[in-house]
Amino acid sequence: SSQSDTEILVNCTDNLVQYNNLGQMIPACAESWSVSDDGLVYTFNIRKGAYWSTSEGAVYAEVTAKDFEAGFHHMLDAQAGLEWLVEGVIEGVSEYLYGGGKWDAVGYKAVDDYTLQVTLVEPKGYFMTMLTYSCFAPICESFYLAHGGVYGIEEYAAATADTNKYTYGKSTDVSSQVYNGAFILQQLNDASIIQVVKNPNYYDPASVKINSITWIY
């Protein structure tokens, strides 16, 4: 949830929507969306043909609506600092975090592989602008589960205590994550160097004008 982390994240992960260089909201992983007449239900149509890539540039899996649900679920379980942004905004979040509520009652669900439905507590005219925040970033569910990931606040805390079994998203290992954005992470060395390179499997390669970005400590 820090700006320094987000600077890397936004280059390597695509959310539902993004802003272009003119500050205009444009589609990213969501090709289109609609809002119910009462302003409570947002339905996003997920782009087909977008993929998760490994740090070596190999295709891992297709991006689906379930990956967005997984990312939101994981964000609430991890409680890393941004969950307060969606309290009182997304249906069922406060109850899930503090009242023993069930995930089934949280209004952030994949209807099918290419449809994500978000239900708000009350109409929020600014809701779409929130979707570029990192708390709405997706994660590849199949990769997450394959690397020891679990769901549930208490379950997550227990799982991450065992670093031999929970190997997802380690800051010392770029291969412990997969990427659906314009770039993939190649180097992440503390007090040394960070480097991202152009993702060869990105759904819109013509829009990526830079081959690599390197941060020197």
PDB file of C-alpha atoms in Angstrom:
ATOM      1  CA  SER A   1       0.000   0.000   0.000  1.00  0.00           C
ATOM      2  CA  SER A   2       3.031   2.312  -0.072  1.00  0.00           C
ATOM      3  CA  GLN A   3       3.761   4.553  -3.055  1.00  0.00           C
ATOM      4  CA  SER A   4       7.161   2.944  -3.618  1.00  0.00           C
ATOM      5  CA  ASP A   5       5.548  -0.492  -3.923  1.00  0.00           C
ATOM      6  CA  THR A   6       2.724   0.817  -6.083  1.00  0.00           C
ATOM      7  CA  GLU A   7       5.166   2.341  -8.573  1.00  0.00           C
ATOM      8  CA  ILE A   8       6.296  -1.195  -9.405  1.00  0.00           C
ATOM      9  CA  LEU A   9       2.851  -2.759  -9.098  1.00  0.00           C
ATOM     10  CA  VAL A  10       1.133  -0.517 -11.640  1.00  0.00           C
ATOM     11  CA  ASN A  11       3.707  -1.427 -14.266  1.00  0.00           C
ATOM     12  CA  CYS A  12       3.387  -5.173 -13.701  1.00  0.00           C
ATOM     13  CA  THR A  13      -0.319  -5.576 -12.920  1.00  0.00           C
ATOM     14  CA  ASP A  14      -3.371  -4.358 -14.843  1.00  0.00           C
ATOM     15  CA  ASN A  15      -6.534  -3.572 -12.915  1.00  0.00           C
ATOM     16  CA  LEU A  16     -10.041  -3.426 -14.368  1.00  0.00           C
ATOM     17  CA  VAL A  17      -9.501   0.126 -15.648  1.00  0.00           C
ATOM     18  CA  GLN A  18      -6.655   2.600 -15.903  1.00  0.00           C
ATOM     19  CA  TYR A  19      -5.957   6.238 -16.735  1.00  0.00           C
ATOM     20  CA  ASN A  20      -4.245   7.308 -19.936  1.00  0.00           C
ATOM     21  CA  ASN A  21      -1.692  10.122 -20.181  1.00  0.00           C
ATOM     22  CA  LEU A  22      -4.511  12.665 -20.440  1.00  0.00           C
ATOM     23  CA  GLY A  23      -6.095  11.577 -17.155  1.00  0.00           C
ATOM     24  CA  GLN A  24      -9.003   9.864 -18.931  1.00  0.00           C
ATOM     25  CA  MET A  25     -10.292   6.543 -17.619  1.00  0.00           C
ATOM     26  CA  ILE A  26      -9.960   3.778 -20.215  1.00  0.00           C
ATOM     27  CA  PRO A  27     -10.530   0.010 -20.228  1.00  0.00           C
ATOM     28  CA  ALA A  28      -7.776  -2.281 -19.005  1.00  0.00           C
ATOM     29  CA  CYS A  29      -8.714  -5.861 -18.060  1.00  0.00           C
ATOM     30  CA  ALA A  30     -12.376  -4.855 -18.174  1.00  0.00           C
ATOM     31  CA  GLU A  31     -13.347  -4.173 -21.775  1.00  0.00           C
ATOM     32  CA  SER A  32     -16.670  -2.660 -20.743  1.00  0.00           C
ATOM     33  CA  TRP A  33     -18.951  -2.228 -17.747  1.00  0.00           C
ATOM     34  CA  SER A  34     -22.457  -1.233 -16.754  1.00  0.00           C
ATOM     35  CA  VAL A  35     -24.160   0.129 -13.640  1.00  0.00           C
ATOM     36  CA  SER A  36     -27.597  -0.798 -12.355  1.00  0.00           C
ATOM     37  CA  ASP A  37     -30.289   1.870 -12.271  1.00  0.00           C
ATOM     38  CA  ASP A  38     -30.029   2.166  -8.486  1.00  0.00           C
ATOM     39  CA  GLY A  39     -26.259   2.719  -8.682  1.00  0.00           C
ATOM     40  CA  LEU A  40     -25.474  -0.274  -6.477  1.00  0.00           C
ATOM     41  CA  VAL A  41     -24.372  -3.054  -8.842  1.00  0.00           C
ATOM     42  CA  TYR A  42     -21.420  -2.712 -11.221  1.00  0.00           C
ATOM     43  CA  THR A  43     -20.932  -5.418 -13.831  1.00  0.00           C
ATOM     44  CA  PHE A  44     -17.548  -5.696 -15.542  1.00  0.00           C
ATOM     45  CA  ASN A  45     -16.909  -7.662 -18.729  1.00  0.00           C
ATOM     46  CA  ILE A  46     -13.404  -9.089 -18.507  1.00  0.00           C
ATOM     47  CA  ARG A  47     -11.210  -8.947 -21.593  1.00  0.00           C
ATOM     48  CA  LYS A  48     -10.611 -12.288 -23.297  1.00  0.00           C
ATOM     49  CA  GLY A  49      -7.068 -13.079 -24.399  1.00  0.00           C
ATOM     50  CA  ALA A  50      -5.241 -11.414 -21.498  1.00  0.00           C
ATOM     51  CA  TYR A  51      -2.710 -13.646 -19.765  1.00  0.00           C
ATOM     52  CA  TRP A  52      -0.594 -14.039 -16.671  1.00  0.00           C
ATOM     53  CA  SER A  53       3.121 -14.329 -17.434  1.00  0.00           C
ATOM     54  CA  THR A  54       5.955 -15.765 -15.371  1.00  0.00           C
ATOM     55  CA  SER A  55       9.093 -13.776 -14.649  1.00  0.00           C
ATOM     56  CA  GLU A  56      10.694 -15.660 -17.547  1.00  0.00           C
ATOM     57  CA  GLY A  57       8.023 -14.479 -19.982  1.00  0.00           C
ATOM     58  CA  ALA A  58       6.088 -17.735 -20.321  1.00  0.00           C
ATOM     59  CA  VAL A  59       2.289 -17.761 -20.352  1.00  0.00           C
ATOM     60  CA  TYR A  60       0.947 -19.172 -17.090  1.00  0.00           C
ATOM     61  CA  ALA A  61      -2.846 -18.776 -17.355  1.00  0.00           C
ATOM     62  CA  GLU A  62      -5.578 -16.593 -18.811  1.00  0.00           C
ATOM     63  CA  VAL A  63      -6.797 -13.668 -16.723  1.00  0.00           C
ATOM     64  CA  THR A  64     -10.371 -14.301 -15.512  1.00  0.00           C
ATOM     65  CA  ALA A  65     -12.950 -12.612 -13.321  1.00  0.00           C
ATOM     66  CA  LYS A  66     -12.085 -15.121 -10.610  1.00  0.00           C
ATOM     67  CA  ASP A  67      -8.606 -13.573 -10.392  1.00  0.00           C
ATOM     68  CA  PHE A  68     -10.163 -10.231  -9.473  1.00  0.00           C
ATOM     69  CA  GLU A  69     -12.326 -11.858  -6.823  1.00  0.00           C
ATOM     70  CA  ALA A  70      -9.229 -13.680  -5.550  1.00  0.00           C
ATOM     71  CA  GLY A  71      -7.234 -10.455  -5.374  1.00  0.00           C
ATOM     72  CA  PHE A  72      -9.924  -8.663  -3.392  1.00  0.00           C
ATOM     73  CA  HIS A  73     -10.403 -11.638  -1.056  1.00  0.00           C
ATOM     74  CA  HIS A  74      -6.657 -11.901  -0.470  1.00  0.00           C
ATOM     75  CA  MET A  75      -6.395  -8.157   0.178  1.00  0.00           C
ATOM     76  CA  LEU A  76      -9.011  -8.367   2.943  1.00  0.00           C
ATOM     77  CA  ASP A  77      -7.396 -11.465   4.462  1.00  0.00           C
ATOM     78  CA  ALA A  78      -3.907  -9.946   4.488  1.00  0.00           C
ATOM     79  CA  GLN A  79      -5.071  -6.637   6.015  1.00  0.00           C
ATOM     80  CA  ALA A  80      -1.965  -4.918   4.705  1.00  0.00           C
ATOM     81  CA  GLY A  81      -3.228  -1.369   5.063  1.00  0.00           C
ATOM     82  CA  LEU A  82      -5.778  -0.473   2.391  1.00  0.00           C
ATOM     83  CA  GLU A  83      -8.832  -2.441   3.473  1.00  0.00           C
ATOM     84  CA  TRP A  84     -10.235   0.656   5.202  1.00  0.00           C
ATOM     85  CA  LEU A  85     -10.764   2.196   1.761  1.00  0.00           C
ATOM     86  CA  VAL A  86     -13.511  -0.305   0.944  1.00  0.00           C
ATOM     87  CA  GLU A  87     -15.206  -0.434   4.337  1.00  0.00           C
ATOM     88  CA  GLY A  88     -18.707   0.967   3.959  1.00  0.00           C
ATOM     89  CA  VAL A  89     -18.272   0.942   0.190  1.00  0.00           C
ATOM     90  CA  ILE A  90     -18.405  -2.737  -0.847  1.00  0.00           C
ATOM     91  CA  GLU A  91     -21.266  -4.762   0.585  1.00  0.00           C
ATOM     92  CA  GLY A  92     -20.290  -7.113   3.407  1.00  0.00           C
ATOM     93  CA  VAL A  93     -16.680  -5.936   3.830  1.00  0.00           C
ATOM     94  CA  SER A  94     -16.974  -4.518   7.349  1.00  0.00           C
ATOM     95  CA  GLU A  95     -18.817  -7.612   8.539  1.00  0.00           C
ATOM     96  CA  TYR A  96     -16.172  -9.884   7.001  1.00  0.00           C
ATOM     97  CA  LEU A  97     -13.286  -7.967   8.581  1.00  0.00           C
ATOM     98  CA  TYR A  98     -14.676  -7.384  12.056  1.00  0.00           C
ATOM     99  CA  GLY A  99     -18.000  -9.130  12.565  1.00  0.00           C
ATOM    100  CA  GLY A 100     -17.289 -12.725  11.688  1.00  0.00           C
ATOM    101  CA  GLY A 101     -19.118 -12.349   8.393  1.00  0.00           C
ATOM    102  CA  LYS A 102     -18.767 -14.909   5.622  1.00  0.00           C
ATOM    103  CA  TRP A 103     -17.101 -14.295   2.278  1.00  0.00           C
ATOM    104  CA  ASP A 104     -20.299 -15.330   0.518  1.00  0.00           C
ATOM    105  CA  ALA A 105     -21.911 -12.126   1.799  1.00  0.00           C
ATOM    106  CA  VAL A 106     -19.192  -9.844   0.377  1.00  0.00           C
ATOM    107  CA  GLY A 107     -20.325  -8.061  -2.782  1.00  0.00           C
ATOM    108  CA  TYR A 108     -17.337  -8.828  -4.981  1.00  0.00           C
ATOM    109  CA  LYS A 109     -17.964 -11.918  -7.074  1.00  0.00           C
ATOM    110  CA  ALA A 110     -17.047 -13.591 -10.326  1.00  0.00           C
ATOM    111  CA  VAL A 111     -20.315 -14.541 -12.026  1.00  0.00           C
ATOM    112  CA  ASP A 112     -18.417 -16.561 -14.610  1.00  0.00           C
ATOM    113  CA  ASP A 113     -14.932 -16.512 -16.176  1.00  0.00           C
ATOM    114  CA  TYR A 114     -15.497 -13.184 -17.887  1.00  0.00           C
ATOM    115  CA  THR A 115     -18.021 -11.377 -15.674  1.00  0.00           C
ATOM    116  CA  LEU A 116     -17.281  -9.657 -12.366  1.00  0.00           C
ATOM    117  CA  GLN A 117     -20.080  -8.156 -10.289  1.00  0.00           C
ATOM    118  CA  VAL A 118     -19.492  -5.623  -7.510  1.00  0.00           C
ATOM    119  CA  THR A 119     -22.277  -4.598  -5.124  1.00  0.00           C
ATOM    120  CA  LEU A 120     -22.004  -1.391  -3.115  1.00  0.00           C
ATOM    121  CA  VAL A 121     -23.509  -0.534   0.259  1.00  0.00           C
ATOM    122  CA  GLU A 122     -24.883   2.706  -1.184  1.00  0.00           C
ATOM    123  CA  PRO A 123     -24.388   4.616  -4.431  1.00  0.00           C
ATOM    124  CA  LYS A 124     -20.914   6.153  -4.725  1.00  0.00           C
ATOM    125  CA  GLY A 125     -20.479   8.469  -7.693  1.00  0.00           C
ATOM    126  CA  TYR A 126     -16.699   8.229  -7.371  1.00  0.00           C
ATOM    127  CA  PHE A 127     -16.523   4.427  -7.187  1.00  0.00           C
ATOM    128  CA  MET A 128     -15.038   3.898 -10.653  1.00  0.00           C
ATOM    129  CA  THR A 129     -12.097   6.165  -9.769  1.00  0.00           C
ATOM    130  CA  MET A 130     -11.241   3.833  -6.880  1.00  0.00           C
ATOM    131  CA  LEU A 131     -10.625   0.884  -9.179  1.00  0.00           C
ATOM    132  CA  THR A 132      -7.097   1.987 -10.036  1.00  0.00           C
ATOM    133  CA  TYR A 133      -6.049   1.620  -6.368  1.00  0.00           C
ATOM    134  CA  SER A 134      -3.792  -1.339  -5.606  1.00  0.00           C
ATOM    135  CA  CYS A 135      -6.387  -2.857  -3.250  1.00  0.00           C
ATOM    136  CA  PHE A 136      -8.385  -3.732  -6.391  1.00  0.00           C
ATOM    137  CA  ALA A 137      -5.461  -5.430  -8.151  1.00  0.00           C
ATOM    138  CA  PRO A 138      -6.047  -9.022  -9.244  1.00  0.00           C
ATOM    139  CA  ILE A 139      -3.938 -12.045  -8.381  1.00  0.00           C
ATOM    140  CA  CYS A 140      -3.742 -15.251 -10.390  1.00  0.00           C
ATOM    141  CA  GLU A 141      -5.816 -17.550  -8.205  1.00  0.00           C
ATOM    142  CA  SER A 142      -4.377 -20.818  -9.517  1.00  0.00           C
ATOM    143  CA  PHE A 143      -0.804 -19.588  -8.970  1.00  0.00           C
ATOM    144  CA  TYR A 144      -1.666 -18.276  -5.511  1.00  0.00           C
ATOM    145  CA  LEU A 145      -3.201 -21.560  -4.372  1.00  0.00           C
ATOM    146  CA  ALA A 146      -0.321 -23.557  -5.886  1.00  0.00           C
ATOM    147  CA  HIS A 147       2.132 -21.588  -3.753  1.00  0.00           C
ATOM    148  CA  GLY A 148       0.473 -22.143  -0.397  1.00  0.00           C
ATOM    149  CA  GLY A 149      -2.175 -19.431  -0.628  1.00  0.00           C
ATOM    150  CA  VAL A 150      -5.384 -19.847   1.365  1.00  0.00           C
ATOM    151  CA  TYR A 151      -8.554 -17.851   2.036  1.00  0.00           C
ATOM    152  CA  GLY A 152      -9.830 -16.644   5.387  1.00  0.00           C
ATOM    153  CA  ILE A 153      -8.317 -14.104   7.790  1.00  0.00           C
ATOM    154  CA  GLU A 154      -7.244 -16.617  10.430  1.00  0.00           C
ATOM    155  CA  GLU A 155      -6.291 -19.219   7.836  1.00  0.00           C
ATOM    156  CA  TYR A 156      -4.095 -16.711   6.011  1.00  0.00           C
ATOM    157  CA  ALA A 157      -2.294 -15.684   9.205  1.00  0.00           C
ATOM    158  CA  ALA A 158      -1.584 -19.328   9.996  1.00  0.00           C
ATOM    159  CA  ALA A 159      -0.434 -20.156   6.469  1.00  0.00           C
ATOM    160  CA  THR A 160       2.011 -17.269   6.187  1.00  0.00           C
ATOM    161  CA  ALA A 161       3.637 -18.270   9.461  1.00  0.00           C
ATOM    162  CA  ASP A 162       5.040 -21.325   7.656  1.00  0.00           C
ATOM    163  CA  THR A 163       7.367 -19.860   5.027  1.00  0.00           C
ATOM    164  CA  ASN A 164       8.321 -23.303   3.770  1.00  0.00           C
ATOM    165  CA  LYS A 165       4.766 -23.941   2.571  1.00  0.00           C
ATOM    166  CA  TYR A 166       3.668 -20.387   1.807  1.00  0.00           C
ATOM    167  CA  THR A 167       5.943 -19.269  -1.035  1.00  0.00           C
ATOM    168  CA  TYR A 168       3.703 -16.777  -2.828  1.00  0.00           C
ATOM    169  CA  GLY A 169       4.881 -13.229  -3.529  1.00  0.00           C
ATOM    170  CA  LYS A 170       8.256 -13.367  -1.779  1.00  0.00           C
ATOM    171  CA  SER A 171      10.125 -10.081  -2.097  1.00  0.00           C
ATOM    172  CA  THR A 172      13.367 -11.976  -2.650  1.00  0.00           C
ATOM    173  CA  ASP A 173      12.097 -14.076  -5.564  1.00  0.00           C
ATOM    174  CA  VAL A 174      10.600 -12.603  -8.756  1.00  0.00           C
ATOM    175  CA  SER A 175       9.470 -16.091  -9.823  1.00  0.00           C
ATOM    176  CA  SER A 176       7.120 -16.300  -6.831  1.00  0.00           C
ATOM    177  CA  GLN A 177       4.650 -14.046  -8.645  1.00  0.00           C
ATOM    178  CA  VAL A 178       3.058 -13.851 -12.089  1.00  0.00           C
ATOM    179  CA  TYR A 179       2.248 -10.684 -13.989  1.00  0.00           C
ATOM    180  CA  ASN A 180      -0.581  -9.525 -16.261  1.00  0.00           C
ATOM    181  CA  GLY A 181       0.622  -5.976 -16.887  1.00  0.00           C
ATOM    182  CA  ALA A 182       2.757  -4.301 -19.527  1.00  0.00           C
ATOM    183  CA  PHE A 183       5.953  -5.353 -17.762  1.00  0.00           C
ATOM    184  CA  ILE A 184       7.277  -8.346 -15.838  1.00  0.00           C
ATOM    185  CA  LEU A 185       9.628  -8.140 -12.884  1.00  0.00           C
ATOM    186  CA  GLN A 186      13.144  -9.385 -13.663  1.00  0.00           C
ATOM    187  CA  GLN A 187      15.216  -8.184 -10.714  1.00  0.00           C
ATOM    188  CA  LEU A 188      14.240  -7.180  -7.186  1.00  0.00           C
ATOM    189  CA  ASN A 189      17.381  -6.878  -5.094  1.00  0.00           C
ATOM    190  CA  ASP A 190      17.250  -5.013  -1.811  1.00  0.00           C
ATOM    191  CA  ALA A 191      19.472  -1.926  -1.672  1.00  0.00           C
ATOM    192  CA  SER A 192      20.706  -2.661  -5.181  1.00  0.00           C
ATOM    193  CA  ILE A 193      18.538  -2.797  -8.290  1.00  0.00           C
ATOM    194  CA  ILE A 194      14.953  -3.272  -9.479  1.00  0.00           C
ATOM    195  CA  GLN A 195      14.247  -4.014 -13.121  1.00  0.00           C
ATOM    196  CA  VAL A 196      11.140  -4.675 -15.179  1.00  0.00           C
ATOM    197  CA  VAL A 197      11.072  -5.681 -18.849  1.00  0.00           C
ATOM    198  CA  LYS A 198       8.355  -5.576 -21.489  1.00  0.00           C
ATOM    199  CA  ASN A 199       5.842  -8.401 -21.137  1.00  0.00           C
ATOM    200  CA  PRO A 200       5.880 -10.398 -24.405  1.00  0.00           C
ATOM    201  CA  ASN A 201       2.345 -11.682 -23.734  1.00  0.00           C
ATOM    202  CA  TYR A 202       0.671  -8.343 -22.980  1.00  0.00           C
ATOM    203  CA  TYR A 203      -2.734  -7.947 -24.631  1.00  0.00           C
ATOM    204  CA  ASP A 204      -1.863  -4.507 -26.040  1.00  0.00           C
ATOM    205  CA  PRO A 205       1.840  -4.662 -26.980  1.00  0.00           C
ATOM    206  CA  ALA A 206       1.660  -1.683 -29.349  1.00  0.00           C
ATOM    207  CA  SER A 207       0.943   0.618 -26.409  1.00  0.00           C
ATOM    208  CA  VAL A 208       4.192  -0.296 -24.641  1.00  0.00           C
ATOM    209  CA  LYS A 209       6.963   1.955 -26.006  1.00  0.00           C
ATOM    210  CA  ILE A 210       9.680   1.099 -23.490  1.00  0.00           C
ATOM    211  CA  ASN A 211      11.562  -2.202 -23.415  1.00  0.00           C
ATOM    212  CA  SER A 212      12.774  -2.018 -19.818  1.00  0.00           C
ATOM    213  CA  ILE A 213      12.848   0.188 -16.726  1.00  0.00           C
ATOM    214  CA  THR A 214      15.620   0.010 -14.153  1.00  0.00           C
ATOM    215  CA  TRP A 215      15.694   1.556 -10.688  1.00  0.00           C
ATOM    216  CA  ILE A 216      19.167   1.890  -9.116  1.00  0.00           C
ATOM    217  CA  TYR A 217      19.450   2.126  -5.329  1.00  0.00           C
TER     218      TYR A 217
END
